[in-house]
C-alpha positions as a LaTeX table, in Angstrom:
\begin{tabular}{lrrr}
\hline
Residue & $x$ (\AA) & $y$ (\AA) & $z$ (\AA) \\
\hline
Unk1 & 133.87 & 98.65 & 94.52 \\
Unk2 & 133.34 & 95.08 & 94.73 \\
Unk3 & 129.96 & 92.95 & 96.02 \\
Unk4 & 130.20 & 89.81 & 97.29 \\
Unk5 & 129.74 & 87.33 & 94.92 \\
Unk6 & 130.03 & 83.26 & 94.42 \\
Unk7 & 133.56 & 82.85 & 92.91 \\
Unk8 & 136.56 & 80.60 & 93.50 \\
Unk9 & 137.53 & 83.64 & 96.94 \\
Unk10 & 133.86 & 82.79 & 98.24 \\
Unk11 & 134.27 & 78.81 & 98.12 \\
Unk12 & 137.85 & 78.27 & 99.81 \\
Unk13 & 135.95 & 79.98 & 102.51 \\
Unk14 & 132.99 & 78.33 & 101.82 \\
Unk15 & 134.70 & 74.73 & 103.46 \\
Unk16 & 134.81 & 76.25 & 106.87 \\
Unk17 & 131.41 & 77.83 & 107.37 \\
Unk18 & 128.26 & 75.97 & 106.20 \\
Unk19 & 126.34 & 78.92 & 105.80 \\
Unk20 & 128.33 & 79.74 & 102.37 \\
Unk21 & 128.64 & 76.76 & 101.01 \\
Unk22 & 124.79 & 76.91 & 101.55 \\
Unk23 & 124.80 & 79.70 & 99.14 \\
Unk24 & 126.37 & 77.89 & 96.90 \\
Unk25 & 124.23 & 74.81 & 97.18 \\
Unk26 & 121.42 & 77.35 & 95.96 \\
Unk27 & 123.03 & 78.26 & 93.11 \\
Unk28 & 124.80 & 74.73 & 91.80 \\
Unk29 & 121.14 & 72.85 & 92.13 \\
Unk30 & 119.30 & 76.47 & 90.20 \\
Unk31 & 121.95 & 75.74 & 87.48 \\
Unk32 & 121.78 & 71.80 & 87.29 \\
Unk33 & 118.34 & 71.78 & 87.26 \\
Unk34 & 118.63 & 73.93 & 84.21 \\
Unk35 & 121.90 & 72.47 & 83.02 \\
Unk36 & 119.04 & 68.97 & 82.99 \\
Unk37 & 116.33 & 70.91 & 81.24 \\
Unk38 & 118.95 & 71.94 & 77.75 \\
Unk39 & 120.22 & 68.12 & 77.84 \\
Unk40 & 116.98 & 67.99 & 77.97 \\
Unk41 & 116.15 & 69.92 & 74.59 \\
Unk42 & 119.44 & 68.27 & 72.83 \\
Unk43 & 117.98 & 65.43 & 72.87 \\
Unk44 & 114.48 & 66.14 & 71.17 \\
Unk45 & 114.45 & 64.97 & 67.19 \\
Unk46 & 115.82 & 68.20 & 64.73 \\
Unk47 & 113.81 & 68.70 & 61.82 \\
Unk48 & 114.50 & 70.94 & 58.78 \\
Unk49 & 112.63 & 73.61 & 60.10 \\
Unk50 & 114.10 & 73.98 & 63.85 \\
Unk51 & 117.45 & 73.88 & 64.99 \\
Unk52 & 117.88 & 72.95 & 69.23 \\
Unk53 & 119.73 & 74.34 & 71.58 \\
Unk54 & 120.55 & 77.76 & 69.85 \\
Unk55 & 124.88 & 76.77 & 70.16 \\
Unk56 & 124.88 & 77.68 & 73.54 \\
Unk57 & 126.77 & 75.30 & 76.08 \\
Unk58 & 125.49 & 75.56 & 78.93 \\
Unk59 & 128.91 & 74.98 & 81.55 \\
Unk60 & 130.35 & 78.29 & 78.81 \\
Unk61 & 127.30 & 79.70 & 79.28 \\
Unk62 & 127.25 & 80.50 & 83.15 \\
Unk63 & 130.62 & 80.54 & 83.16 \\
Unk64 & 130.10 & 83.62 & 81.50 \\
Unk65 & 127.99 & 85.06 & 83.76 \\
Unk66 & 130.48 & 84.23 & 85.91 \\
Unk67 & 132.63 & 86.69 & 85.24 \\
Unk68 & 129.88 & 89.67 & 83.40 \\
Unk69 & 129.06 & 89.52 & 87.59 \\
Unk70 & 132.16 & 89.24 & 89.31 \\
Unk71 & 133.34 & 91.97 & 87.33 \\
Unk72 & 131.45 & 94.28 & 88.18 \\
Unk73 & 132.28 & 97.75 & 89.39 \\
Unk74 & 130.45 & 101.38 & 91.07 \\
Unk75 & 133.29 & 103.69 & 89.76 \\
Unk76 & 133.70 & 104.68 & 93.67 \\
Unk77 & 129.79 & 104.33 & 95.01 \\
Unk78 & 129.10 & 103.02 & 98.20 \\
Unk79 & 132.41 & 101.93 & 98.61 \\
Unk80 & 132.12 & 101.19 & 102.87 \\
Unk81 & 130.84 & 97.71 & 100.74 \\
Unk82 & 134.55 & 97.54 & 99.45 \\
Unk83 & 135.87 & 98.64 & 102.71 \\
Unk84 & 133.56 & 96.23 & 104.75 \\
Unk85 & 133.93 & 93.29 & 102.73 \\
Unk86 & 135.97 & 91.82 & 104.88 \\
Unk87 & 133.96 & 91.57 & 107.95 \\
Unk88 & 130.90 & 90.25 & 106.71 \\
Unk89 & 129.14 & 88.15 & 108.01 \\
Unk90 & 127.54 & 85.70 & 106.67 \\
Unk91 & 123.30 & 83.96 & 107.59 \\
Unk92 & 120.84 & 81.27 & 106.01 \\
Unk93 & 119.12 & 82.34 & 103.53 \\
Unk94 & 115.75 & 81.89 & 105.62 \\
Unk95 & 116.90 & 84.63 & 107.98 \\
Unk96 & 114.50 & 87.42 & 106.90 \\
Unk97 & 116.63 & 89.20 & 109.48 \\
Unk98 & 119.29 & 89.37 & 111.98 \\
Unk99 & 119.51 & 89.42 & 115.46 \\
Unk100 & 122.22 & 91.30 & 117.65 \\
Unk101 & 122.52 & 92.14 & 121.42 \\
Unk102 & 122.78 & 94.76 & 122.99 \\
Unk103 & 125.20 & 94.28 & 125.64 \\
Unk104 & 124.73 & 96.75 & 129.83 \\
Unk105 & 127.51 & 96.96 & 131.72 \\
Unk106 & 128.12 & 94.17 & 133.97 \\
Unk107 & 130.06 & 94.12 & 137.75 \\
Unk108 & 133.60 & 95.59 & 138.27 \\
Unk109 & 133.81 & 93.21 & 140.87 \\
Unk110 & 137.32 & 91.35 & 140.37 \\
Unk111 & 139.65 & 89.21 & 143.25 \\
Unk112 & 143.17 & 90.23 & 144.00 \\
Unk113 & 144.78 & 86.91 & 146.59 \\
Unk114 & 147.93 & 85.41 & 147.22 \\
Unk115 & 145.82 & 81.89 & 146.33 \\
Unk116 & 142.20 & 81.55 & 144.08 \\
Unk117 & 139.82 & 80.51 & 147.49 \\
Unk118 & 138.41 & 84.42 & 148.04 \\
Unk119 & 135.22 & 84.37 & 147.72 \\
Unk120 & 133.54 & 86.33 & 144.56 \\
Unk121 & 130.63 & 87.38 & 143.00 \\
Unk122 & 129.17 & 85.67 & 139.59 \\
Unk123 & 127.49 & 87.81 & 137.21 \\
Unk124 & 126.26 & 87.86 & 133.91 \\
Unk125 & 125.70 & 91.46 & 131.39 \\
Unk126 & 122.15 & 91.49 & 131.07 \\
Unk127 & 121.43 & 92.11 & 127.58 \\
Unk128 & 118.29 & 92.49 & 125.14 \\
Unk129 & 118.27 & 91.65 & 121.34 \\
Unk130 & 118.40 & 93.77 & 118.06 \\
Unk131 & 117.28 & 93.30 & 114.70 \\
Unk132 & 118.55 & 94.42 & 111.56 \\
Unk133 & 116.53 & 93.14 & 108.03 \\
Unk134 & 118.04 & 90.80 & 105.13 \\
Unk135 & 115.95 & 92.20 & 101.96 \\
Unk136 & 116.06 & 89.89 & 98.86 \\
Unk137 & 117.15 & 91.86 & 95.87 \\
Unk138 & 116.53 & 90.34 & 92.35 \\
Unk139 & 117.07 & 91.57 & 88.75 \\
Unk140 & 116.67 & 89.73 & 85.03 \\
Unk141 & 117.73 & 89.91 & 81.73 \\
Unk142 & 116.21 & 88.49 & 79.01 \\
Unk143 & 116.72 & 88.77 & 75.27 \\
Unk144 & 114.75 & 86.09 & 72.37 \\
Unk145 & 116.76 & 83.59 & 70.83 \\
Unk146 & 116.88 & 84.67 & 67.43 \\
Unk147 & 118.08 & 87.43 & 68.68 \\
Unk148 & 121.27 & 85.87 & 70.72 \\
Unk149 & 122.08 & 83.70 & 67.15 \\
Unk150 & 122.27 & 85.85 & 65.60 \\
Unk151 & 124.36 & 88.76 & 67.68 \\
Unk152 & 126.60 & 85.53 & 68.32 \\
Unk153 & 127.10 & 84.73 & 65.03 \\
Unk154 & 128.84 & 88.29 & 64.64 \\
Unk155 & 130.75 & 87.51 & 67.38 \\
Unk156 & 128.78 & 91.14 & 69.81 \\
Unk157 & 128.48 & 89.44 & 73.44 \\
Unk158 & 125.08 & 91.38 & 73.64 \\
Unk159 & 123.93 & 89.38 & 76.59 \\
Unk160 & 126.62 & 89.07 & 78.66 \\
Unk161 & 127.68 & 93.26 & 78.12 \\
Unk162 & 123.11 & 93.19 & 79.46 \\
Unk163 & 124.67 & 90.93 & 82.51 \\
Unk164 & 127.16 & 93.15 & 83.42 \\
Unk165 & 124.82 & 96.25 & 83.68 \\
Unk166 & 122.08 & 94.73 & 85.12 \\
Unk167 & 124.67 & 93.92 & 87.95 \\
Unk168 & 125.64 & 96.98 & 88.25 \\
Unk169 & 122.09 & 98.15 & 89.43 \\
Unk170 & 121.09 & 96.02 & 91.21 \\
Unk171 & 124.94 & 95.96 & 93.16 \\
Unk172 & 123.31 & 100.09 & 93.68 \\
Unk173 & 120.71 & 98.95 & 94.48 \\
Unk174 & 122.50 & 96.61 & 97.58 \\
Unk175 & 124.33 & 100.33 & 98.53 \\
Unk176 & 121.76 & 102.46 & 98.52 \\
Unk177 & 119.96 & 100.13 & 101.28 \\
Unk178 & 123.27 & 99.96 & 103.07 \\
Unk179 & 124.06 & 103.96 & 103.19 \\
Unk180 & 119.99 & 105.31 & 102.84 \\
Unk181 & 117.50 & 102.37 & 104.32 \\
Unk182 & 114.23 & 101.90 & 102.91 \\
Unk183 & 111.71 & 102.41 & 105.37 \\
Unk184 & 109.20 & 100.11 & 103.41 \\
Unk185 & 111.43 & 97.31 & 104.02 \\
Unk186 & 110.50 & 95.69 & 107.28 \\
Unk187 & 110.93 & 92.12 & 109.35 \\
Unk188 & 110.67 & 91.21 & 112.68 \\
Unk189 & 109.21 & 94.43 & 113.62 \\
Unk190 & 112.60 & 96.34 & 112.14 \\
Unk191 & 112.33 & 98.91 & 109.52 \\
Unk192 & 115.46 & 99.15 & 107.27 \\
Unk193 & 117.66 & 101.32 & 107.93 \\
Unk194 & 121.13 & 102.11 & 106.41 \\
Unk195 & 124.73 & 104.07 & 107.69 \\
Unk196 & 122.69 & 107.73 & 107.23 \\
Unk197 & 119.92 & 106.81 & 109.28 \\
Unk198 & 120.25 & 103.34 & 110.92 \\
Unk199 & 119.37 & 104.46 & 114.69 \\
Unk200 & 123.46 & 102.85 & 116.03 \\
Unk201 & 124.73 & 105.70 & 113.99 \\
Unk202 & 125.10 & 109.09 & 115.64 \\
Unk203 & 124.37 & 111.91 & 113.99 \\
Unk204 & 126.36 & 115.46 & 113.24 \\
Unk205 & 125.06 & 118.38 & 112.47 \\
Unk206 & 127.22 & 120.47 & 110.29 \\
Unk207 & 124.60 & 123.00 & 110.09 \\
Unk208 & 123.76 & 126.80 & 112.62 \\
Unk209 & 122.12 & 124.36 & 115.16 \\
Unk210 & 125.80 & 122.51 & 114.88 \\
Unk211 & 129.18 & 122.18 & 114.21 \\
Unk212 & 128.08 & 125.72 & 112.05 \\
Unk213 & 131.03 & 124.71 & 109.28 \\
Unk214 & 130.77 & 124.12 & 105.12 \\
Unk215 & 133.57 & 121.29 & 104.23 \\
Unk216 & 133.05 & 122.01 & 101.17 \\
Unk217 & 133.53 & 125.35 & 101.24 \\
Unk218 & 135.96 & 126.05 & 104.46 \\
Unk219 & 138.93 & 127.50 & 104.95 \\
Unk220 & 141.97 & 126.26 & 105.65 \\
Unk221 & 141.90 & 126.91 & 109.50 \\
Unk222 & 138.61 & 125.67 & 110.24 \\
Unk223 & 138.19 & 122.87 & 107.72 \\
Unk224 & 141.69 & 122.02 & 110.06 \\
Unk225 & 140.05 & 122.95 & 113.16 \\
Unk226 & 137.01 & 120.43 & 112.72 \\
Unk227 & 138.73 & 117.27 & 112.61 \\
Unk228 & 142.01 & 118.27 & 114.54 \\
Unk229 & 139.34 & 119.47 & 117.87 \\
Unk230 & 135.98 & 118.84 & 117.22 \\
Unk231 & 135.68 & 115.33 & 115.91 \\
Unk232 & 138.75 & 114.21 & 118.48 \\
Unk233 & 136.10 & 115.76 & 121.01 \\
Unk234 & 133.49 & 112.92 & 119.14 \\
Unk235 & 136.42 & 109.79 & 119.56 \\
Unk236 & 136.85 & 111.35 & 123.10 \\
Unk237 & 132.81 & 110.89 & 124.13 \\
Unk238 & 132.74 & 107.06 & 122.14 \\
Unk239 & 135.47 & 105.69 & 123.79 \\
Unk240 & 137.52 & 105.28 & 120.69 \\
Unk241 & 140.82 & 106.35 & 119.80 \\
Unk242 & 140.40 & 106.04 & 115.80 \\
Unk243 & 138.28 & 106.52 & 113.37 \\
Unk244 & 139.11 & 104.28 & 110.18 \\
Unk245 & 137.37 & 105.60 & 107.51 \\
Unk246 & 135.38 & 108.72 & 106.37 \\
Unk247 & 134.04 & 108.95 & 103.12 \\
Unk248 & 132.64 & 112.07 & 101.62 \\
Unk249 & 130.85 & 113.48 & 99.32 \\
Unk250 & 133.20 & 114.98 & 96.08 \\
Unk251 & 132.65 & 118.31 & 96.68 \\
Unk252 & 134.47 & 118.52 & 100.65 \\
Unk253 & 136.35 & 116.40 & 98.45 \\
Unk254 & 137.63 & 119.06 & 96.22 \\
Unk255 & 138.14 & 121.28 & 99.07 \\
Unk256 & 139.89 & 118.62 & 100.61 \\
Unk257 & 142.22 & 118.53 & 98.26 \\
Unk258 & 142.78 & 122.19 & 97.61 \\
Unk259 & 146.97 & 122.78 & 97.91 \\
Unk260 & 148.37 & 125.00 & 100.30 \\
Unk261 & 149.74 & 127.19 & 98.65 \\
Unk262 & 148.68 & 130.23 & 97.51 \\
Unk263 & 149.85 & 134.03 & 97.10 \\
Unk264 & 151.24 & 134.38 & 100.62 \\
Unk265 & 153.96 & 131.23 & 100.23 \\
Unk266 & 154.80 & 127.76 & 99.01 \\
Unk267 & 154.18 & 125.19 & 101.11 \\
Unk268 & 154.04 & 121.47 & 100.25 \\
Unk269 & 151.02 & 118.47 & 100.05 \\
Unk270 & 146.88 & 119.92 & 100.51 \\
Unk271 & 144.16 & 120.26 & 103.17 \\
Unk272 & 143.74 & 116.39 & 103.50 \\
Unk273 & 147.24 & 115.57 & 104.40 \\
Unk274 & 147.92 & 118.59 & 106.99 \\
Unk275 & 143.97 & 117.67 & 108.57 \\
Unk276 & 146.34 & 113.90 & 108.24 \\
Unk277 & 149.26 & 115.36 & 109.86 \\
Unk278 & 147.00 & 116.75 & 113.07 \\
Unk279 & 144.14 & 114.69 & 113.19 \\
Unk280 & 145.63 & 110.68 & 113.73 \\
Unk281 & 142.95 & 109.53 & 115.37 \\
Unk282 & 141.27 & 109.37 & 111.34 \\
Unk283 & 142.44 & 107.08 & 109.39 \\
Unk284 & 141.83 & 108.05 & 106.27 \\
Unk285 & 139.49 & 110.62 & 103.82 \\
Unk286 & 137.68 & 108.33 & 101.02 \\
Unk287 & 135.35 & 110.59 & 98.22 \\
Unk288 & 132.40 & 107.86 & 97.95 \\
Unk289 & 130.11 & 109.60 & 94.54 \\
Unk290 & 127.01 & 107.91 & 96.86 \\
Unk291 & 126.75 & 111.99 & 98.65 \\
Unk292 & 126.29 & 114.86 & 97.55 \\
Unk293 & 127.79 & 118.26 & 99.11 \\
Unk294 & 127.75 & 118.82 & 102.82 \\
Unk295 & 128.37 & 115.38 & 104.52 \\
Unk296 & 130.05 & 112.39 & 105.33 \\
Unk297 & 130.08 & 109.12 & 106.83 \\
Unk298 & 132.75 & 107.51 & 109.36 \\
Unk299 & 132.84 & 104.50 & 111.55 \\
Unk300 & 135.92 & 102.70 & 113.36 \\
Unk301 & 136.03 & 99.49 & 111.29 \\
Unk302 & 135.13 & 96.53 & 113.90 \\
Unk303 & 132.93 & 94.04 & 113.15 \\
Unk304 & 131.51 & 93.65 & 116.46 \\
Unk305 & 130.18 & 97.69 & 115.25 \\
Unk306 & 129.80 & 97.70 & 111.30 \\
Unk307 & 129.14 & 95.04 & 108.59 \\
Unk308 & 127.19 & 93.36 & 106.05 \\
Unk309 & 124.96 & 90.29 & 106.75 \\
Unk310 & 124.76 & 88.53 & 103.70 \\
Unk311 & 122.31 & 85.74 & 103.54 \\
Unk312 & 122.68 & 85.00 & 99.40 \\
Unk313 & 125.98 & 86.08 & 97.49 \\
Unk314 & 125.10 & 87.49 & 94.38 \\
Unk315 & 124.76 & 84.44 & 91.84 \\
Unk316 & 123.40 & 84.17 & 88.72 \\
Unk317 & 121.46 & 81.23 & 87.34 \\
Unk318 & 119.52 & 80.49 & 83.86 \\
Unk319 & 115.66 & 80.00 & 83.97 \\
Unk320 & 114.64 & 76.73 & 82.62 \\
Unk321 & 113.58 & 77.44 & 78.59 \\
Unk322 & 110.47 & 74.97 & 77.71 \\
Unk323 & 110.73 & 74.47 & 74.37 \\
Unk324 & 113.93 & 74.99 & 71.60 \\
Unk325 & 113.20 & 78.31 & 70.46 \\
Unk326 & 112.56 & 79.83 & 73.50 \\
Unk327 & 114.42 & 82.70 & 74.65 \\
Unk328 & 117.43 & 82.87 & 77.74 \\
Unk329 & 116.75 & 84.48 & 81.22 \\
Unk330 & 119.21 & 84.89 & 83.61 \\
Unk331 & 117.86 & 86.03 & 87.19 \\
Unk332 & 120.32 & 87.86 & 88.82 \\
Unk333 & 119.62 & 87.21 & 93.18 \\
Unk334 & 121.44 & 88.61 & 96.49 \\
Unk335 & 120.15 & 89.41 & 100.32 \\
Unk336 & 121.60 & 91.28 & 101.85 \\
Unk337 & 122.21 & 93.75 & 104.44 \\
Unk338 & 123.54 & 95.83 & 106.98 \\
Unk339 & 124.45 & 95.82 & 110.79 \\
Unk340 & 125.29 & 98.57 & 112.94 \\
Unk341 & 126.07 & 97.98 & 116.81 \\
Unk342 & 126.92 & 100.40 & 119.27 \\
Unk343 & 129.90 & 99.98 & 121.03 \\
Unk344 & 130.58 & 97.72 & 124.75 \\
Unk345 & 130.48 & 101.45 & 126.51 \\
Unk346 & 126.84 & 102.03 & 125.19 \\
Unk347 & 128.98 & 103.70 & 122.35 \\
Unk348 & 128.95 & 105.01 & 118.57 \\
Unk349 & 131.37 & 103.72 & 116.43 \\
Unk350 & 129.40 & 104.95 & 113.44 \\
Unk351 & 128.77 & 108.76 & 112.46 \\
Unk352 & 126.64 & 110.61 & 109.48 \\
Unk353 & 127.07 & 114.60 & 109.46 \\
Unk354 & 125.11 & 116.35 & 107.20 \\
Unk355 & 123.11 & 120.21 & 107.85 \\
Unk356 & 120.12 & 118.97 & 109.91 \\
Unk357 & 117.43 & 120.83 & 110.28 \\
\hline
\end{tabular}
């Protein structure tokens, strides 16, 4: 799992994207402000009682925090963030929500003739707008001047470890928002919705009133039939040939990893391999520890259907200190949301399955 952070790869992309460059400029300006402040503290007179700056070279400090932020992993939670990161759209940090178009159809009028003088009908699609909020996420790490100095003398980087863990917490919060949404987050009249509850996600009922299947304990034949037939019918209804990724709960994955061999005889492979053999419309399964029990999500990997929206890539900067003996505080910031749209045919490309009462 990775989040979108300001790193060397991000800087390369920024060379051709002014919005990405604005993210870098924001962090750079905040760091330059802190750097000037630290240099000012270094210029203060020293006396016998005070050791100025606590021995932290500011550039090395930023490098350490960057490594801490970039190295965060979530142990296979919210795996869609990694899978979709290449589709992300960057917007201005001033955008509180991302605007997208809900398109209708256009006429079928196309002329066929031996020249280019045939009469044709000129028209365009009629489109309405849709919005997805882009919330800001913030967290911080602080440590006293003497505490850090004492640990550094023993080569213990408690501050860096704290930044890493806090970044993990921040990233988990972003992932949780993208998956579950947050109705308390509102922008331009639209509440925050995630993959599970988005208005443009098709909900599949695995309960008695729907497909009536528990994928955590269903038999081999039941699981194969569900993905081979039922999900194929869902694909057909939405005119998509393939679902690229299916994220399942650990409990479902246990069942999918069941070997096909049993007391009746030997057969090579697992149930998951059997499903993929007979369901070519499914690109693959991944285990997502953000899910539990009888639930899964699935989507077609297409930027016109689902993608992260990034108004501020995850970054960090040091809050200015007012005196040489003040503690150190690192601010972690990001602004990200998720955009889910129907296809141009007004069909679904994102799905969430669970027992719906």
